[in-house]
PDB file of C-alpha atoms in Angstrom:
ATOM      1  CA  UNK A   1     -33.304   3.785  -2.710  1.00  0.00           C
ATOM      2  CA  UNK A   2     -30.846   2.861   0.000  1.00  0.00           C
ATOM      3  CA  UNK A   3     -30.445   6.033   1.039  1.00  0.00           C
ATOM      4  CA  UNK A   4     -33.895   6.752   1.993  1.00  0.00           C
ATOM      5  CA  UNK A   5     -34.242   6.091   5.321  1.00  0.00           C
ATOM      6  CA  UNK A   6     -32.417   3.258   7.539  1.00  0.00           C
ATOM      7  CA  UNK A   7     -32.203   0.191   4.945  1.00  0.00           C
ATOM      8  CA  UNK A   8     -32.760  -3.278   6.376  1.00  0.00           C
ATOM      9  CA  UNK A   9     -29.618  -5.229   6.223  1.00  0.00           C
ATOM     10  CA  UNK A  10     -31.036  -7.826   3.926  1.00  0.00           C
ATOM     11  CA  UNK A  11     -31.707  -5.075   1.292  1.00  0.00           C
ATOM     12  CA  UNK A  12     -27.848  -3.983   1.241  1.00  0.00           C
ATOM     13  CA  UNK A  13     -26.656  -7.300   1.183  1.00  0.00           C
ATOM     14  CA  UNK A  14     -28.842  -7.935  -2.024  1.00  0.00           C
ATOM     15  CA  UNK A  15     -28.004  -5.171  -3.560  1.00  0.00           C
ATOM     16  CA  UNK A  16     -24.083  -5.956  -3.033  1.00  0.00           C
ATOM     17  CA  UNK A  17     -24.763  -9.673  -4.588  1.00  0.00           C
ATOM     18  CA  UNK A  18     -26.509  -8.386  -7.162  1.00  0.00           C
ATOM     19  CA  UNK A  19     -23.368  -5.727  -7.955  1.00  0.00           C
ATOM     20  CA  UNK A  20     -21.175  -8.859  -7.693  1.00  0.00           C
ATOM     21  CA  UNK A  21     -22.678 -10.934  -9.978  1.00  0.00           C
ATOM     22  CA  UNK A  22     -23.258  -8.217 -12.300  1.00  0.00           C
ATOM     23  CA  UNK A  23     -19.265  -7.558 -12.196  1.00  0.00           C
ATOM     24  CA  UNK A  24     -18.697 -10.828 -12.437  1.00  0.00           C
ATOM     25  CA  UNK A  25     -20.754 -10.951 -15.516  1.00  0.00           C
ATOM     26  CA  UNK A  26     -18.636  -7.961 -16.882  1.00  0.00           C
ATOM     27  CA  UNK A  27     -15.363  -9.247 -16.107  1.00  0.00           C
ATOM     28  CA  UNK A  28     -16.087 -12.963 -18.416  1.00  0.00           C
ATOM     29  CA  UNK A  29     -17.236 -11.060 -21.249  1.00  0.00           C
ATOM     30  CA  UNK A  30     -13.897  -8.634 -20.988  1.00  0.00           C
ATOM     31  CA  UNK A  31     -11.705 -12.154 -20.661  1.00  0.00           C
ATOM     32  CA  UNK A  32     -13.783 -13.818 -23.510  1.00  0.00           C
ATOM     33  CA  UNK A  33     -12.491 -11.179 -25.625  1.00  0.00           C
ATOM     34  CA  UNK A  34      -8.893 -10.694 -24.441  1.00  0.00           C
ATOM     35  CA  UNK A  35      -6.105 -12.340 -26.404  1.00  0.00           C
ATOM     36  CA  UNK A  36      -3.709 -12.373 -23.507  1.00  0.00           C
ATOM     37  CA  UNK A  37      -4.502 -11.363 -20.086  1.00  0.00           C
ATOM     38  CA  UNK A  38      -2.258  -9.446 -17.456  1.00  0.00           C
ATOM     39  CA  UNK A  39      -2.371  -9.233 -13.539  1.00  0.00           C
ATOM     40  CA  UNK A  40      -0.925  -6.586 -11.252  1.00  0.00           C
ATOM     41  CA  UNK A  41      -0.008  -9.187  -8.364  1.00  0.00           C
ATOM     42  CA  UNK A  42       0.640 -13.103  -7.775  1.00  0.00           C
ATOM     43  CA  UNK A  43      -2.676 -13.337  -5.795  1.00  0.00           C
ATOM     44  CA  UNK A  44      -4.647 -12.087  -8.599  1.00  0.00           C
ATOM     45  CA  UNK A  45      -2.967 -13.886 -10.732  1.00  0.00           C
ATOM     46  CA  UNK A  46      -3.923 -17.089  -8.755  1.00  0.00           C
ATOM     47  CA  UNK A  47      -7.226 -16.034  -8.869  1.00  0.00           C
ATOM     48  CA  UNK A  48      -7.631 -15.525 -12.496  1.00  0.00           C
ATOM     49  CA  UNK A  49      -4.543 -18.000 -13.847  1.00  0.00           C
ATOM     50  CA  UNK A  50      -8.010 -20.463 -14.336  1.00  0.00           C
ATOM     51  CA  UNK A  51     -10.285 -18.096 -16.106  1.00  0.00           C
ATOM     52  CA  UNK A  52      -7.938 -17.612 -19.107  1.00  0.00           C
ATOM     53  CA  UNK A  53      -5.612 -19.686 -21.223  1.00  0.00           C
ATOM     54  CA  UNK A  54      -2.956 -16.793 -21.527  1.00  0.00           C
ATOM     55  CA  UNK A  55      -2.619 -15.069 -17.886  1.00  0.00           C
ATOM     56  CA  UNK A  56       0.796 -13.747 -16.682  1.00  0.00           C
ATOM     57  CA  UNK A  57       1.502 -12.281 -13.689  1.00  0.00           C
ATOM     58  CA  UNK A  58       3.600  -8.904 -13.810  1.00  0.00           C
ATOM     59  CA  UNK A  59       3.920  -7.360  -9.821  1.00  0.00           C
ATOM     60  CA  UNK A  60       4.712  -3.762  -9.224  1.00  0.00           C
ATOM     61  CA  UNK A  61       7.794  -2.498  -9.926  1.00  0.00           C
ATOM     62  CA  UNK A  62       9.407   0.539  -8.813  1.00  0.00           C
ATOM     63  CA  UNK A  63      11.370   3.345 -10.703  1.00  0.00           C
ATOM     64  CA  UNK A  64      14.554   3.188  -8.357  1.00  0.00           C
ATOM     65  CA  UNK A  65      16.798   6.363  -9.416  1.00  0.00           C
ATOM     66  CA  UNK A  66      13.543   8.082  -8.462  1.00  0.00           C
ATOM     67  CA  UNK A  67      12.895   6.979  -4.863  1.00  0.00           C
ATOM     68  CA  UNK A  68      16.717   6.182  -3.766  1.00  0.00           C
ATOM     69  CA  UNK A  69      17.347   9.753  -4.187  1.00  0.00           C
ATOM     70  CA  UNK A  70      15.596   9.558  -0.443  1.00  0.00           C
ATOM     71  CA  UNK A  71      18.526   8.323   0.683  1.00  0.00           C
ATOM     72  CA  UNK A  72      20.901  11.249  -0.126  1.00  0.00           C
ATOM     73  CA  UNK A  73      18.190  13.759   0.322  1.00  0.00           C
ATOM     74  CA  UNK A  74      18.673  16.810   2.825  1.00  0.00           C
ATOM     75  CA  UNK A  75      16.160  18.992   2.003  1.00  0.00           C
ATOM     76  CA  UNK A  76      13.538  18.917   4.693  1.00  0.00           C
ATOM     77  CA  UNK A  77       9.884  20.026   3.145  1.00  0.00           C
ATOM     78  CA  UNK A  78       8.100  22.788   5.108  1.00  0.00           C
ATOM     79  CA  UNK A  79       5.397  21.141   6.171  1.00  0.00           C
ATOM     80  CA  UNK A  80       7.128  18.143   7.913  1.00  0.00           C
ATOM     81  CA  UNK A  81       9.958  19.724   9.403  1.00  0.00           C
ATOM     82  CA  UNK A  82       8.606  20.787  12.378  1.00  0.00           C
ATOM     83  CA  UNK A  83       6.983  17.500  13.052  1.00  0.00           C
ATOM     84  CA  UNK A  84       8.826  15.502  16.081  1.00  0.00           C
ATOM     85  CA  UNK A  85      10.497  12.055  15.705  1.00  0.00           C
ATOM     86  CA  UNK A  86      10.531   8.839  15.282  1.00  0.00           C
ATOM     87  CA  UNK A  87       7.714   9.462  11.760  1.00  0.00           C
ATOM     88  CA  UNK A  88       6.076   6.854  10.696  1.00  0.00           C
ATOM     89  CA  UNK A  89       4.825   7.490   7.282  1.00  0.00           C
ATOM     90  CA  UNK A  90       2.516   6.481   4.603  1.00  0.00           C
ATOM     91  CA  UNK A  91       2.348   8.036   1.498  1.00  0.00           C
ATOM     92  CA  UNK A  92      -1.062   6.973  -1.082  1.00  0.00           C
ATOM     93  CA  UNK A  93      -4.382   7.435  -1.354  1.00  0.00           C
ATOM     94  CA  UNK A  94      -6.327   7.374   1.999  1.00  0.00           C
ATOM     95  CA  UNK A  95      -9.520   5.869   0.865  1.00  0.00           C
ATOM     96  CA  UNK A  96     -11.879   3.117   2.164  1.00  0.00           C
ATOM     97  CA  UNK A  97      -8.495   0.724   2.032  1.00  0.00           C
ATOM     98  CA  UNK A  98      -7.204   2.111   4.955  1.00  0.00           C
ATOM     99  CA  UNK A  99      -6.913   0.480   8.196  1.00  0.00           C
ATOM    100  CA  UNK A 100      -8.148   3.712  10.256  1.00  0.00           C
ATOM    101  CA  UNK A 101      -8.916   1.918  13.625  1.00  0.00           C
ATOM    102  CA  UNK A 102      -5.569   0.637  13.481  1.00  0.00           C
ATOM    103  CA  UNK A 103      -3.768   3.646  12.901  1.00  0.00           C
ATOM    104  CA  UNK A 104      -5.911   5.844  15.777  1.00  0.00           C
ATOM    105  CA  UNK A 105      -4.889   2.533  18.139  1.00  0.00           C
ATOM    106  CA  UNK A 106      -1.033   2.787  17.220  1.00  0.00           C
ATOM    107  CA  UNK A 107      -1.036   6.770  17.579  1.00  0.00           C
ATOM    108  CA  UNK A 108      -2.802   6.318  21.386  1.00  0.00           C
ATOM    109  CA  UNK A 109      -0.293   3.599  22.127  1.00  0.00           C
ATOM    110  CA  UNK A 110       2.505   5.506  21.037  1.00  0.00           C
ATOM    111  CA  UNK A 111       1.797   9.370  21.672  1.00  0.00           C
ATOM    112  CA  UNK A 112       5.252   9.529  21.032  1.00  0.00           C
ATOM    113  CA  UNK A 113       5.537   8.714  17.618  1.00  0.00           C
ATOM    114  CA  UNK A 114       4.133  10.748  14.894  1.00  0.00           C
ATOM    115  CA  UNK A 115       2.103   9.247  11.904  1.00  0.00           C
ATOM    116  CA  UNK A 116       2.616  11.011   8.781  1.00  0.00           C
ATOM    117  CA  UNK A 117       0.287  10.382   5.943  1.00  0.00           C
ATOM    118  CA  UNK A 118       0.679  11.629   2.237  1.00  0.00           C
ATOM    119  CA  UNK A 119      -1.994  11.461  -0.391  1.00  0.00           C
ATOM    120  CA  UNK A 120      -5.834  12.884  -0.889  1.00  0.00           C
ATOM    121  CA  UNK A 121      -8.613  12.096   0.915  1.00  0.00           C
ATOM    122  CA  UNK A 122     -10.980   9.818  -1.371  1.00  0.00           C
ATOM    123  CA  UNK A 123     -14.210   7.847  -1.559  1.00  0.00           C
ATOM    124  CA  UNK A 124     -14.166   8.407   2.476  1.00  0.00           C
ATOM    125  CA  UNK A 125     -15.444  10.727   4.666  1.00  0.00           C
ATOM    126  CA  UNK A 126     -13.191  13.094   5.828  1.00  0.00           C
ATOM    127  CA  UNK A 127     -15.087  13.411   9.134  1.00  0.00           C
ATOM    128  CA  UNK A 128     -14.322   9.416   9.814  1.00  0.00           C
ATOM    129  CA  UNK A 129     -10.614  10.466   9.317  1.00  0.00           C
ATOM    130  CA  UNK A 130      -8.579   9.752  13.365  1.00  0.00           C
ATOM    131  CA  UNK A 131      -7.900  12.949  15.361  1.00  0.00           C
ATOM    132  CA  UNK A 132      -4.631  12.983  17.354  1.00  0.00           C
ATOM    133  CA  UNK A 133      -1.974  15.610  18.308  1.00  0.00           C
ATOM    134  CA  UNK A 134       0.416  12.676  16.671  1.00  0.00           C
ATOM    135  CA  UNK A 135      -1.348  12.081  13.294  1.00  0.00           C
ATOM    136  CA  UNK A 136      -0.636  14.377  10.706  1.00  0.00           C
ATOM    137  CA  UNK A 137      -2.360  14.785   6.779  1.00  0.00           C
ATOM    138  CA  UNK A 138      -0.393  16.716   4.674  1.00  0.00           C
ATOM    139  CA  UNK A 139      -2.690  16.122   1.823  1.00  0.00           C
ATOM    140  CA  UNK A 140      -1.645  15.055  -1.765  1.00  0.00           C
ATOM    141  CA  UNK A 141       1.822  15.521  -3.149  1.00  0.00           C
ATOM    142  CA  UNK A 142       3.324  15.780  -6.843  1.00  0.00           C
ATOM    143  CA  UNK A 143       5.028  12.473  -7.327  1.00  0.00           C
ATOM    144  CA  UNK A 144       8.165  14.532  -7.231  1.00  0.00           C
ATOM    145  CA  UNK A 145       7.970  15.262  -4.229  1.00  0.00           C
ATOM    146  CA  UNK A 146       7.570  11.724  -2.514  1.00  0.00           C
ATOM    147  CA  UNK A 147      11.246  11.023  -2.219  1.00  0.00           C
ATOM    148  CA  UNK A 148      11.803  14.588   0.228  1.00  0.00           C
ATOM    149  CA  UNK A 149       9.180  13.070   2.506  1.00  0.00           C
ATOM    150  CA  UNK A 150      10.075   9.589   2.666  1.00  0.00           C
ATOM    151  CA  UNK A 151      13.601  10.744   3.402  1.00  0.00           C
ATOM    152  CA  UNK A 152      12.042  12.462   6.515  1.00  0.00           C
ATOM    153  CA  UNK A 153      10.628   9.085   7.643  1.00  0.00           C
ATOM    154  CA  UNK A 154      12.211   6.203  10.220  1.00  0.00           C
ATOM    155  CA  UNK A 155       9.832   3.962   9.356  1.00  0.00           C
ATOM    156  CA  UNK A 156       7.489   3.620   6.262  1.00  0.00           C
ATOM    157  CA  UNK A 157       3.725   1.894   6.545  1.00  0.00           C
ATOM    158  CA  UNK A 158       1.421  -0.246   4.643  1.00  0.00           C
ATOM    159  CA  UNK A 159      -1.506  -0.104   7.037  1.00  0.00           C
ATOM    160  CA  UNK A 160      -4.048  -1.497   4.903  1.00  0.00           C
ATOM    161  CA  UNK A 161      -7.340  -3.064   6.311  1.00  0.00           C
ATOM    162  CA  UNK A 162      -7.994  -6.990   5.364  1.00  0.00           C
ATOM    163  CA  UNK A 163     -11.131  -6.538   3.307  1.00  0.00           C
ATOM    164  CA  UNK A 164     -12.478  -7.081  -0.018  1.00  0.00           C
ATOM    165  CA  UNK A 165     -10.874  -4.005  -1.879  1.00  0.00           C
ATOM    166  CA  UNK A 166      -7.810  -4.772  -0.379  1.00  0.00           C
ATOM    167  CA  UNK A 167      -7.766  -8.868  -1.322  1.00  0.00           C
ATOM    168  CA  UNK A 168      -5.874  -8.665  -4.506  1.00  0.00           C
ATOM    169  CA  UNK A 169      -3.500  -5.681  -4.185  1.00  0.00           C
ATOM    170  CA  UNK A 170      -0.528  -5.435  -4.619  1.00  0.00           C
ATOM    171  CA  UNK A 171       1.178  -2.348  -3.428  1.00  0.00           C
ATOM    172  CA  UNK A 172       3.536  -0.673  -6.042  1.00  0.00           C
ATOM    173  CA  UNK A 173       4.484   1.749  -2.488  1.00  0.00           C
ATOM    174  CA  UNK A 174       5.996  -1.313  -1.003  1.00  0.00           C
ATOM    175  CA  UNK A 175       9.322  -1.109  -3.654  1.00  0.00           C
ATOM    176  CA  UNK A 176       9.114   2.141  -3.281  1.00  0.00           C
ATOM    177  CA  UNK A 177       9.233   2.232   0.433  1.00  0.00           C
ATOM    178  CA  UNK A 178      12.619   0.089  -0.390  1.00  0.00           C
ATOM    179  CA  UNK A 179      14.397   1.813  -2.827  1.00  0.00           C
ATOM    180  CA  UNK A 180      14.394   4.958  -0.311  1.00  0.00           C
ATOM    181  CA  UNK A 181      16.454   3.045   1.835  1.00  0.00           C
ATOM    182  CA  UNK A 182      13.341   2.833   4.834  1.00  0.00           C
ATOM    183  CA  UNK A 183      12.145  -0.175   6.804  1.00  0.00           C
ATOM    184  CA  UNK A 184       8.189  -1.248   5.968  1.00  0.00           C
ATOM    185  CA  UNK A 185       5.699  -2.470   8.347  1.00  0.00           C
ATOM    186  CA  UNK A 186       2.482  -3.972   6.813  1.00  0.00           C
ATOM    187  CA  UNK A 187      -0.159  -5.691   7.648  1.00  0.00           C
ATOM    188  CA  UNK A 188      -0.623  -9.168   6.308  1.00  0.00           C
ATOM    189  CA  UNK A 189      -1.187  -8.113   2.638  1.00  0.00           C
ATOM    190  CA  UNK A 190      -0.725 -11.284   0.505  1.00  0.00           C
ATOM    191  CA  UNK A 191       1.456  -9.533  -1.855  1.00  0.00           C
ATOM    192  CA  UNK A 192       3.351  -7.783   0.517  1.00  0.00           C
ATOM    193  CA  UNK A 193       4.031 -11.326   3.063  1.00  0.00           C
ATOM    194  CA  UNK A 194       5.318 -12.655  -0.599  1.00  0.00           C
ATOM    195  CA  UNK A 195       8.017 -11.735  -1.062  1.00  0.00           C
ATOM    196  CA  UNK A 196       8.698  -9.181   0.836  1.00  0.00           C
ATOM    197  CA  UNK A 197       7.854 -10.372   4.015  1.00  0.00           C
ATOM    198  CA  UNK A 198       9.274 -13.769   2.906  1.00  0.00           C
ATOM    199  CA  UNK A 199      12.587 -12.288   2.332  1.00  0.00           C
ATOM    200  CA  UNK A 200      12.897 -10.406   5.587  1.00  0.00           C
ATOM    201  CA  UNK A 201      12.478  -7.331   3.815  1.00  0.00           C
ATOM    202  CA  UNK A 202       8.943  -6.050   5.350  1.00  0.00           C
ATOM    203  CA  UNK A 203       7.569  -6.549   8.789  1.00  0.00           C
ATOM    204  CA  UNK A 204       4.278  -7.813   9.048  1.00  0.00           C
ATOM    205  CA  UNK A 205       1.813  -7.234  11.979  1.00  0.00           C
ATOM    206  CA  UNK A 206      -1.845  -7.398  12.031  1.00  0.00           C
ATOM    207  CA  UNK A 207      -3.307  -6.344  15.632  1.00  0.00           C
ATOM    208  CA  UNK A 208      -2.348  -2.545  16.848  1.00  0.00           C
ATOM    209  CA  UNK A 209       0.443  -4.372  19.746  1.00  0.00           C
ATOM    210  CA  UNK A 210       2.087  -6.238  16.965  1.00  0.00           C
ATOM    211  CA  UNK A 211       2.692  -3.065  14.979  1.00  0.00           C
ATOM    212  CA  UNK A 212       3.922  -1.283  17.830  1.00  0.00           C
ATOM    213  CA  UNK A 213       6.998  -4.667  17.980  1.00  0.00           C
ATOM    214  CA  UNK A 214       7.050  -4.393  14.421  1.00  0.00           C
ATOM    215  CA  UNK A 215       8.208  -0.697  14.498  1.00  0.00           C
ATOM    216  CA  UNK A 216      10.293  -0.544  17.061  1.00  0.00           C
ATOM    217  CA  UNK A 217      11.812  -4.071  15.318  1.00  0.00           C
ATOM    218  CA  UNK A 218      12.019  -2.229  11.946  1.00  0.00           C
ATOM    219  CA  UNK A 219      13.984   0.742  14.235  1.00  0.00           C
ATOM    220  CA  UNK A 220      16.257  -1.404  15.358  1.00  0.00           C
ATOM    221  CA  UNK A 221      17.606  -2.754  11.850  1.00  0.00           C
ATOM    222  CA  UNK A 222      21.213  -2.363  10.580  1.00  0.00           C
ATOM    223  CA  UNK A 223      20.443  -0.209   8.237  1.00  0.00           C
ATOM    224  CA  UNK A 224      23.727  -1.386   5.851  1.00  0.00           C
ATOM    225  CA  UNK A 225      22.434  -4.891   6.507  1.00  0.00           C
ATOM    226  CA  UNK A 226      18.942  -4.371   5.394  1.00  0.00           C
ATOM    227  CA  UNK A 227      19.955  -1.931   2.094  1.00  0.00           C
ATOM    228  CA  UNK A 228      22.745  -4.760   0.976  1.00  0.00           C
ATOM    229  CA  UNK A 229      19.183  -7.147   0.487  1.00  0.00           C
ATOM    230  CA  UNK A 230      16.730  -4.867  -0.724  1.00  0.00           C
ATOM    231  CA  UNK A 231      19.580  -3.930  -3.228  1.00  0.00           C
ATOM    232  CA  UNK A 232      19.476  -7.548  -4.636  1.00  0.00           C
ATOM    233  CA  UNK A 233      16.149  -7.324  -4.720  1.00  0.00           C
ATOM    234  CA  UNK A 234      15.819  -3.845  -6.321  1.00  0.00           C
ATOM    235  CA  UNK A 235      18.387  -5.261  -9.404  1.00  0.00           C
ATOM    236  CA  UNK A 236      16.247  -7.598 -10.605  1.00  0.00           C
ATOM    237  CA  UNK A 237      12.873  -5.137 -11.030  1.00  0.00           C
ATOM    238  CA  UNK A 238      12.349  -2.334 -12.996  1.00  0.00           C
ATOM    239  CA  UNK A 239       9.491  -0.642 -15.060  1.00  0.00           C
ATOM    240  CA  UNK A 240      11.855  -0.865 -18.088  1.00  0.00           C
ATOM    241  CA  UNK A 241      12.001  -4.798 -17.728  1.00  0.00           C
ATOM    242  CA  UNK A 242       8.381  -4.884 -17.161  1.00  0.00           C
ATOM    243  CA  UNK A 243       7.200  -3.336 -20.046  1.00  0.00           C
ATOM    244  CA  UNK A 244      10.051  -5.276 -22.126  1.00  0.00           C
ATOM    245  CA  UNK A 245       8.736  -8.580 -20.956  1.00  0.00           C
ATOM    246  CA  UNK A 246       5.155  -7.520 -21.326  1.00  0.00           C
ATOM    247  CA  UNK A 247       5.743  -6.448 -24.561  1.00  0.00           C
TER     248      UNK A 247
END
């Protein structure tokens, strides 16, 4: 029905409620049944902490061996080595998530800097997708290869857009991001300002200027300084010790 024509706005909003409620119709008869309940992120698990008597939070954790192997990597993959520096990359499904006004904004402030981006091209129209000599798609990757192309990067992104698909996540990329020894800049994510952001271990800008001080801050790091905290970070989490506790 809605996509006959030119919908009145009061038609899509109805239908959205309607989804909602329907959802949220869905989601009490899943937790009615559930003997324990589990949440990928502390924000969804504040959400939810009150809808069940047996709610635990478990964030995303990161397999380290895998993506620290960035940091001794020298092998340079084909299709990003002839792309310029300083790279700013991003590697994830580009989807309706994305911030994609603020990455166009951030390539035409900073010609000079080259956005990389890593991961299919899903639920969105390609077509809507920023065109600029300084933002590249190299489509999806094996998850073997993510380490060779975040090794490539000076500075790794979480340039998510603040709406309701992006409320409750909680990036398993940002750990990731760590482990292979690069500097994040996100926007305000509430799972990525805690803890990461808390911690001094992710930047966090939200308007197109503030990422441009955010990179150029995240440039500027000791490197040594910044690896020594993510390190004491990176002890403490592991899938292993997730699914042990879980379990």
């Amino acid at each position: 029905l809605l996509r006959k024509g030119d919908p009145d706005r009061g038609a899509v909003t109805l239908v959205l409620e309607k989804r909602g409620e329907f959802c949220g119709i869905l989601e009490r008869e899943l937790l009615s049944r559930a003997h324990v309940v589990f949440t990928g992120g502390a924000s969804l698990y504040r959400a939810k902490r009150a809808s069940h008597p047996n709610v635990h939070a478990f964030p995303s954790s990161v397999d380290v061996p895998h993506f620290s192997a960035a940091r001794s990597c020298d092998f340079e993959p084909a299709d990003q080595a002839a792309i310029a520096r300083p790279r700013l990359g991003f590697f994830g499904v580009i989807d309706e998530r994305m911030d994609l006004a603020l990455l166009a904004e951030l390539a035409k402030r900073r010609p000079d800097w080259q956005l990389v981006l890593v991961g299919p091209v899903v639920k969105i129209d390609p077509a809507s997708l920023p065109r600029l000599p300084n933002i590249h798609y190299l489509g999806q990757k094996t998850y073997a290869e993510l380490p060779g192309y975040l090794a490539g990067w000076d500075v790794a992104l979480l340039p998510f857009a603040r709406n309701e698909s992006t409320r409750f996540i909680s990036p398993t990329k940002t750990p990731e991001y760590l482990a292979g020894g690069k500097p994040v800049v996100s926007t305000p994510i509430a799972d990525v300002v805690s803890p990461y952001g808390e911690l001094g271990l992710a930047h966090i800008a939200d308007s197109p200027d503030d990422f441009v001080v955010a990179a150029e801050a995240a440039m500027a790091e000791d490197p040594v300084a910044r690896q020594s905290k993510v390190q004491r970070l990176l002890e403490g989490i592991s899938w292993d010790r997730t699914w042990t506790d879980m379990h």
